[in-house]
Backbone as JSON, one array per atom type, in Angstrom:
{
  "sequence": "XXXXXXXXXXXXXXXXXXXXXXXXXXXXXXXXXXXXXXXXXXXXXXXXXXXXXXXXXXXXXXXXXXXXXXXXXXXXXXXXXXXXXXXXXXXXXXXXXXXXXXXXXXXXXXXXXXXXXXXXXXXXXXXXXX",
  "N": [[49.09, 101.35, 98.97], [52.55, 101.1, 99.19], [54.69, 98.32, 99.97], [57.04, 99.1, 101.2], [56.38, 101.41, 102.49], [54.8, 100.72, 104.62], [56.33, 99.78, 106.96], [57.48, 102.26, 107.72], [55.23, 103.8, 108.28], [54.22, 102.35, 110.45], [56.31, 102.77, 112.26], [56.2, 105.58, 112.61], [53.63, 105.83, 113.76], [54.06, 104.38, 116.12], [56.01, 105.97, 117.4], [54.54, 108.34, 117.73], [52.58, 107.44, 119.49], [54.08, 106.94, 121.77], [54.93, 109.49, 122.35], [52.73, 110.83, 123.22], [51.56, 112.33, 126.05], [50.58, 110.73, 129.04], [47.68, 111.11, 131.06], [47.99, 112.34, 134.39], [47.78, 110.27, 137.28], [45.44, 110.03, 140.05], [46.84, 109.5, 142.38], [49.4, 110.37, 141.69], [48.99, 113.13, 141.35], [48.11, 113.81, 143.91], [50.42, 113.19, 145.35], [52.1, 115.11, 144.28], [50.91, 117.43, 145.3], [51.37, 116.98, 148.05], [54.15, 117.16, 148.01], [54.51, 119.82, 147.17], [53.38, 121.22, 149.34], [54.94, 120.32, 151.43], [56.59, 120.59, 154.55], [55.14, 122.67, 155.48], [56.31, 124.81, 156.81], [56.57, 127.71, 158.88], [56.81, 131.17, 159.93], [55.04, 132.91, 160.99], [51.49, 133.45, 161.63], [50.47, 134.83, 159.45], [51.61, 133.75, 157.19], [50.3, 131.4, 156.77], [47.99, 129.39, 155.01], [44.99, 127.96, 153.52], [43.98, 125.19, 151.55], [41.63, 123.69, 149.41], [41.19, 120.23, 148.96], [40.79, 117.71, 146.58], [37.49, 116.52, 145.6], [34.09, 116.45, 146.54], [31.26, 114.38, 145.84], [28.87, 115.84, 145.68], [29.78, 118.37, 145.42], [32.19, 120.89, 146.34], [35.26, 120.78, 148.33], [36.9, 117.66, 149.23], [38.45, 117.53, 151.45], [40.55, 119.61, 153.54], [43.75, 121.25, 153.49], [46.46, 122.62, 155.29], [48.86, 125.08, 154.36], [51.98, 126.77, 153.71], [52.96, 130.02, 152.77], [55.58, 130.59, 152.82], [57.37, 128.75, 151.63], [55.98, 127.68, 149.48], [54.6, 127.94, 146.25], [51.78, 129.68, 145.42], [50.2, 129.69, 143.02], [51.08, 127.4, 141.66], [50.42, 125.39, 143.5], [47.63, 125.76, 143.6], [46.93, 125.08, 140.97], [47.58, 122.34, 140.95], [45.83, 121.43, 142.96], [43.39, 122.04, 141.75], [43.54, 120.31, 139.56], [43.43, 117.83, 140.86], [40.86, 117.98, 141.99], [39.35, 118.0, 139.65], [39.94, 115.42, 138.64], [38.73, 113.89, 140.69], [36.03, 114.69, 140.42], [35.49, 113.73, 137.83], [35.86, 110.97, 138.24], [33.8, 110.48, 140.06], [31.58, 111.04, 138.47], [31.83, 109.06, 136.49], [31.47, 106.72, 137.99], [29.08, 107.12, 139.2], [28.94, 108.03, 141.85], [27.65, 108.83, 145.07], [27.13, 111.19, 147.7], [26.82, 112.4, 151.09], [26.25, 115.01, 150.77], [27.0, 116.96, 152.52], [28.4, 119.98, 153.28], [31.73, 120.85, 153.85], [32.95, 123.01, 156.28], [35.17, 125.73, 155.65], [38.23, 125.64, 157.16], [40.25, 127.64, 159.42], [43.72, 128.66, 159.57], [46.73, 128.28, 161.46], [49.99, 129.18, 162.69], [51.97, 127.05, 164.33], [54.11, 125.8, 166.95], [55.79, 122.66, 166.69], [56.51, 119.42, 168.05], [58.62, 118.05, 166.8], [60.32, 119.82, 165.42], [60.59, 122.88, 163.46], [58.21, 125.66, 163.49], [54.93, 125.11, 162.15], [52.35, 125.44, 159.69], [49.07, 124.73, 160.54], [45.79, 123.28, 160.41], [43.2, 125.11, 161.89], [41.6, 124.17, 164.79], [39.06, 123.49, 167.29], [40.57, 122.68, 169.41], [43.08, 123.89, 169.1], [42.64, 126.57, 168.81], [43.14, 130.04, 169.34]],
  "CA": [[50.28, 101.68, 99.73], [53.65, 100.18, 98.89], [55.17, 97.54, 101.11], [58.13, 99.83, 101.87], [55.8, 102.49, 103.29], [54.15, 100.16, 105.81], [57.18, 99.87, 108.15], [57.63, 103.66, 108.12], [53.96, 104.2, 108.9], [54.17, 101.71, 111.77], [57.28, 103.46, 113.1], [55.65, 106.9, 112.93], [52.53, 105.63, 114.71], [54.63, 103.97, 117.4], [56.64, 107.15, 118.01], [53.48, 109.25, 118.15], [51.92, 106.87, 120.67], [54.98, 107.12, 122.9], [55.09, 110.91, 122.61], [51.5, 111.36, 123.8], [51.65, 112.23, 127.51], [49.45, 110.1, 129.72], [47.21, 111.97, 132.15], [48.48, 111.95, 135.71], [46.81, 109.56, 138.12], [45.08, 110.73, 141.27], [47.93, 109.32, 143.33], [50.51, 111.23, 141.27], [48.64, 114.53, 141.63], [48.11, 113.95, 145.38], [51.83, 113.21, 145.77], [52.62, 116.43, 143.88], [50.4, 118.38, 146.29], [52.14, 116.74, 149.28], [55.5, 117.68, 147.78], [54.43, 121.29, 147.14], [53.1, 121.72, 150.7], [56.1, 119.99, 152.26], [56.34, 120.62, 155.99], [54.33, 123.87, 155.76], [57.05, 125.6, 157.79], [56.12, 129.11, 158.93], [57.32, 132.05, 160.98], [53.9, 133.63, 161.58], [50.16, 133.08, 161.13], [50.23, 135.51, 158.17], [52.1, 132.9, 156.1], [49.5, 130.18, 156.69], [46.83, 129.42, 154.1], [44.27, 126.69, 153.43], [43.62, 124.82, 150.18], [40.71, 122.57, 149.3], [41.81, 119.07, 148.32], [39.84, 116.75, 146.04], [36.12, 117.0, 145.38], [33.0, 115.6, 146.99], [30.32, 114.11, 144.75], [27.86, 116.91, 145.61], [30.46, 119.65, 145.29], [33.07, 121.31, 147.43], [36.44, 119.94, 148.54], [36.77, 116.47, 150.06], [39.14, 117.85, 152.69], [41.37, 120.82, 153.46], [45.13, 121.14, 153.96], [47.17, 123.86, 155.6], [50.13, 125.24, 153.66], [52.68, 128.02, 154.05], [53.46, 130.83, 151.65], [57.03, 130.75, 153.0], [58.11, 127.91, 150.68], [55.09, 127.1, 148.47], [54.06, 128.87, 145.26], [50.33, 129.57, 145.45], [49.64, 129.36, 141.7], [51.41, 126.01, 141.36], [49.6, 124.56, 144.38], [46.24, 125.87, 143.16], [46.79, 124.29, 139.73], [47.58, 120.92, 141.33], [44.58, 121.16, 143.68], [42.32, 122.05, 140.74], [43.67, 119.07, 138.78], [42.94, 116.74, 141.69], [39.41, 118.12, 142.07], [38.81, 117.56, 138.35], [40.02, 113.96, 138.61], [37.71, 113.36, 141.59], [34.7, 114.9, 139.81], [35.37, 112.8, 136.7], [35.69, 109.62, 138.79], [32.45, 110.41, 140.64], [30.62, 111.0, 137.36], [31.93, 107.75, 135.84], [30.99, 105.64, 138.86], [27.79, 107.53, 139.77], [29.08, 108.12, 143.3], [26.78, 109.73, 145.83], [27.67, 111.54, 149.01], [25.79, 112.94, 151.98], [26.09, 116.4, 150.35], [27.34, 117.84, 153.63], [29.51, 120.87, 152.93], [32.72, 121.0, 154.9], [33.31, 124.42, 156.46], [36.58, 126.03, 155.39], [38.88, 125.95, 158.44], [41.32, 128.62, 159.45], [45.06, 128.09, 159.77], [47.6, 128.96, 162.42], [51.39, 128.76, 162.73], [52.17, 126.51, 165.67], [55.31, 124.98, 167.14], [55.55, 121.22, 166.77], [57.52, 118.77, 168.87], [59.76, 117.52, 166.05], [61.02, 120.77, 164.57], [60.16, 124.28, 163.4], [56.78, 125.95, 163.48], [54.25, 124.68, 160.93], [50.95, 125.82, 159.51], [48.13, 123.64, 160.81], [44.38, 123.69, 160.38], [42.72, 125.56, 163.19], [40.49, 123.4, 165.36], [38.65, 123.97, 168.6], [41.63, 122.34, 170.35], [44.26, 124.76, 169.01], [42.23, 127.96, 168.58], [43.7, 130.97, 170.34]],
  "C": [[51.36, 100.64, 99.43], [54.12, 99.49, 100.16], [56.28, 98.27, 101.86], [57.59, 100.96, 102.75], [55.19, 101.97, 104.59], [55.05, 100.22, 107.03], [57.35, 101.3, 108.64], [56.37, 104.16, 108.8], [53.85, 103.61, 110.3], [55.13, 102.41, 112.73], [56.76, 104.82, 113.53], [54.53, 106.77, 113.94], [53.04, 105.23, 116.09], [55.27, 105.14, 118.13], [55.58, 108.12, 118.51], [52.78, 108.74, 119.4], [52.77, 107.07, 121.91], [55.1, 108.59, 123.29], [53.86, 111.52, 123.26], [51.58, 111.22, 125.31], [50.38, 111.6, 128.08], [48.99, 111.03, 130.83], [47.72, 111.43, 133.49], [47.38, 111.24, 136.48], [46.5, 110.4, 139.35], [46.22, 110.66, 142.28], [49.12, 110.22, 142.98], [50.22, 112.7, 141.6], [48.64, 114.76, 143.14], [49.54, 114.0, 145.91], [52.47, 114.55, 145.42], [52.17, 117.49, 144.88], [51.17, 118.23, 147.6], [53.54, 117.34, 149.16], [55.51, 119.21, 147.8], [54.21, 121.86, 148.54], [54.3, 121.46, 151.61], [55.74, 119.97, 153.73], [55.43, 121.77, 156.4], [54.98, 124.72, 156.85], [56.64, 127.07, 157.72], [56.84, 129.85, 160.05], [56.18, 132.76, 161.7], [52.59, 133.14, 160.96], [49.88, 133.67, 159.75], [50.7, 134.68, 156.98], [51.23, 131.67, 155.87], [48.25, 130.38, 155.84], [46.16, 128.04, 154.15], [43.92, 126.45, 151.96], [42.66, 123.64, 150.25], [41.36, 121.46, 148.49], [40.72, 118.11, 147.85], [38.47, 117.38, 145.83], [35.13, 115.97, 145.89], [32.01, 115.46, 145.84], [29.28, 115.22, 144.59], [28.48, 118.29, 145.47], [31.27, 119.99, 146.52], [34.23, 120.35, 147.6], [36.13, 118.73, 149.42], [37.4, 116.71, 151.43], [39.91, 119.15, 152.49], [42.76, 120.51, 153.99], [45.67, 122.53, 154.24], [48.47, 123.88, 154.81], [50.71, 126.6, 154.0], [53.17, 128.73, 152.8], [54.98, 131.03, 151.73], [57.82, 129.98, 151.95], [57.26, 127.34, 149.56], [54.54, 128.18, 147.56], [52.55, 128.64, 145.16], [49.74, 129.12, 144.12], [49.89, 127.9, 141.35], [50.56, 125.06, 142.21], [48.14, 124.58, 143.95], [46.0, 125.05, 141.9], [46.73, 122.8, 140.04], [46.29, 120.56, 142.06], [43.4, 121.14, 142.72], [42.34, 120.77, 139.91], [43.13, 117.88, 139.56], [41.42, 116.79, 141.81], [38.74, 117.66, 140.77], [38.83, 116.05, 138.24], [38.95, 113.33, 139.49], [36.31, 113.52, 141.0], [34.47, 113.94, 138.65], [35.14, 111.38, 137.19], [34.29, 109.45, 139.37], [31.4, 110.3, 139.55], [30.63, 109.64, 136.68], [31.29, 106.65, 136.68], [29.66, 105.96, 139.52], [27.83, 107.55, 141.3], [28.1, 109.12, 143.88], [27.53, 110.1, 147.11], [26.53, 112.1, 149.85], [25.52, 114.42, 151.7], [26.3, 117.39, 151.49], [28.54, 118.68, 153.22], [30.46, 120.98, 154.13], [33.05, 122.48, 155.06], [34.82, 124.6, 156.24], [37.24, 126.41, 156.71], [39.87, 127.1, 158.3], [42.65, 127.9, 159.6], [45.82, 128.93, 160.77], [49.01, 128.38, 162.3], [51.68, 128.32, 164.16], [53.49, 125.75, 165.77], [54.91, 123.5, 167.19], [56.73, 120.58, 167.48], [58.77, 118.38, 168.09], [60.45, 118.53, 165.14], [60.46, 122.17, 164.6], [58.65, 124.42, 163.42], [56.19, 125.55, 162.13], [52.84, 125.23, 160.9], [50.1, 124.58, 159.73], [46.72, 124.18, 160.67], [43.94, 124.04, 161.78], [41.52, 124.73, 163.6], [40.13, 123.99, 166.71], [39.76, 123.73, 169.63], [42.83, 123.28, 170.28], [43.91, 126.21, 168.73], [42.77, 128.83, 169.71], [42.65, 131.48, 171.29]]
}
């Protein structure tokens, strides 16, 4: 290789390294999910949905979040939730994490008024069940 080709090769390699997108961190994906869900504002229970967030070492979501179809695109949210679950599963496999293997039941959702503003979708619990 000629000496004049070496700088060009180095430049091309440097540009290619910068052009390669880095995978999103767990925190970035979680922040994206928070942004997509927003306030989960709703007008009725029919707009409220639930999405599994993260992944437990033995399978299933780590937790659940309520969201509203009023302002959130389901496909986009599902893609972000799937990405977060993949990151959690990969981290668990790398670190050989264990869990109690207790499956979390999928909660329901309801549209409820909140003190600081409009109605919001919330996870249904024994305390707020109709």
